[in-house]
Amino acid sequence: MKSDFSKKVIEVVKKISKGHTMSYKEVAILAGSPFAFRAVGNILNKNYDKRIPCHRVVRSDGSSGGYNRGSLQKMKILKKEGAL
DNA sequence: CGTATGACGTGCA
DNA sequence: GTGCACGCCATAC
């Protein structure tokens, strides 16, 4: 599985440094599709990989958005890493 | 192959 | 400042 786009998204998310958050839009842009932020969230939702710090990916509003382990845990991790 | 959905983003009321 | 609706891409069924 994992099409080229999804792989790119994963790669970008993996490149996010600790204590640094990126919006789905930013990830989509770096992935090569500035208007695919929709697909970005979708891919992470169905293909969330353990090596992907998707908890560092937040919405443009700064909302935690969603998380496979619960938005609460996501927020907690961000706070712990210093991104919040 | 075609339709519907989704961890979004922006605009308007 | 908050809530609703529309539009976009990729994936799943």
PDB file of C-alpha atoms in Angstrom, chain A residues 19-77:
ATOM      1  CA  GLY A  19       8.797  20.511  20.241  1.00  0.00           C
ATOM      2  CA  HIS A  20       7.766  21.600  16.753  1.00  0.00           C
ATOM      3  CA  THR A  21       4.244  21.264  15.415  1.00  0.00           C
ATOM      4  CA  MET A  22       3.063  21.446  11.821  1.00  0.00           C
ATOM      5  CA  SER A  23      -0.409  21.935  10.426  1.00  0.00           C
ATOM      6  CA  TYR A  24      -1.915  19.439   7.983  1.00  0.00           C
ATOM      7  CA  LYS A  25      -1.688  22.117   5.327  1.00  0.00           C
ATOM      8  CA  GLU A  26       2.047  22.576   5.838  1.00  0.00           C
ATOM      9  CA  VAL A  27       2.571  18.840   5.630  1.00  0.00           C
ATOM     10  CA  ALA A  28       0.495  18.663   2.459  1.00  0.00           C
ATOM     11  CA  ILE A  29       2.593  21.425   0.912  1.00  0.00           C
ATOM     12  CA  LEU A  30       5.852  19.691   1.777  1.00  0.00           C
ATOM     13  CA  ALA A  31       4.316  16.461   0.501  1.00  0.00           C
ATOM     14  CA  GLY A  32       3.911  18.113  -2.877  1.00  0.00           C
ATOM     15  CA  SER A  33       0.160  18.810  -2.804  1.00  0.00           C
ATOM     16  CA  PRO A  34      -0.678  22.118  -1.105  1.00  0.00           C
ATOM     17  CA  PHE A  35      -4.394  21.345  -1.450  1.00  0.00           C
ATOM     18  CA  ALA A  36      -4.306  17.782  -0.246  1.00  0.00           C
ATOM     19  CA  PHE A  37      -4.328  18.550   3.471  1.00  0.00           C
ATOM     20  CA  ARG A  38      -7.603  16.591   3.407  1.00  0.00           C
ATOM     21  CA  ALA A  39      -5.912  13.494   2.122  1.00  0.00           C
ATOM     22  CA  VAL A  40      -3.087  14.005   4.631  1.00  0.00           C
ATOM     23  CA  GLY A  41      -5.411  13.598   7.584  1.00  0.00           C
ATOM     24  CA  ASN A  42      -7.162  10.743   5.825  1.00  0.00           C
ATOM     25  CA  ILE A  43      -3.957   8.866   5.157  1.00  0.00           C
ATOM     26  CA  LEU A  44      -2.789   9.257   8.751  1.00  0.00           C
ATOM     27  CA  ASN A  45      -6.209   8.166   9.960  1.00  0.00           C
ATOM     28  CA  LYS A  46      -6.209   4.918   7.975  1.00  0.00           C
ATOM     29  CA  ASN A  47      -2.470   4.384   7.747  1.00  0.00           C
ATOM     30  CA  TYR A  48      -1.149   5.938  10.943  1.00  0.00           C
ATOM     31  CA  ASP A  49       2.291   4.431  11.407  1.00  0.00           C
ATOM     32  CA  LYS A  50       3.931   3.914  14.770  1.00  0.00           C
ATOM     33  CA  ARG A  51       7.076   5.705  13.579  1.00  0.00           C
ATOM     34  CA  ILE A  52       5.051   8.721  12.562  1.00  0.00           C
ATOM     35  CA  PRO A  53       4.788  11.446  15.208  1.00  0.00           C
ATOM     36  CA  CYS A  54       1.342  12.369  13.913  1.00  0.00           C
ATOM     37  CA  HIS A  55       0.732  13.937  17.319  1.00  0.00           C
ATOM     38  CA  ARG A  56       2.978  16.760  16.105  1.00  0.00           C
ATOM     39  CA  VAL A  57       0.573  17.434  13.281  1.00  0.00           C
ATOM     40  CA  VAL A  58      -2.117  19.847  14.352  1.00  0.00           C
ATOM     41  CA  ARG A  59      -4.788  21.934  12.658  1.00  0.00           C
ATOM     42  CA  SER A  60      -4.167  25.440  11.389  1.00  0.00           C
ATOM     43  CA  ASP A  61      -6.212  26.703  14.340  1.00  0.00           C
ATOM     44  CA  GLY A  62      -3.783  25.074  16.700  1.00  0.00           C
ATOM     45  CA  SER A  63      -6.357  22.464  17.676  1.00  0.00           C
ATOM     46  CA  SER A  64      -4.954  19.030  18.310  1.00  0.00           C
ATOM     47  CA  GLY A  65      -7.307  17.720  15.667  1.00  0.00           C
ATOM     48  CA  GLY A  66      -7.557  13.979  16.116  1.00  0.00           C
ATOM     49  CA  TYR A  67      -5.296  11.196  17.214  1.00  0.00           C
ATOM     50  CA  ASN A  68      -5.404   7.428  16.897  1.00  0.00           C
ATOM     51  CA  ARG A  69      -4.825   7.155  20.649  1.00  0.00           C
ATOM     52  CA  GLY A  70      -7.120   9.973  21.623  1.00  0.00           C
ATOM     53  CA  SER A  71      -6.819  13.723  21.286  1.00  0.00           C
ATOM     54  CA  LEU A  72      -6.229  13.907  25.018  1.00  0.00           C
ATOM     55  CA  GLN A  73      -3.054  11.834  24.743  1.00  0.00           C
ATOM     56  CA  LYS A  74      -1.932  13.905  21.774  1.00  0.00           C
ATOM     57  CA  MET A  75      -2.270  17.139  23.677  1.00  0.00           C
ATOM     58  CA  LYS A  76      -0.441  15.566  26.550  1.00  0.00           C
ATOM     59  CA  ILE A  77       2.481  14.552  24.355  1.00  0.00           C
TER      60      ILE A  77
END
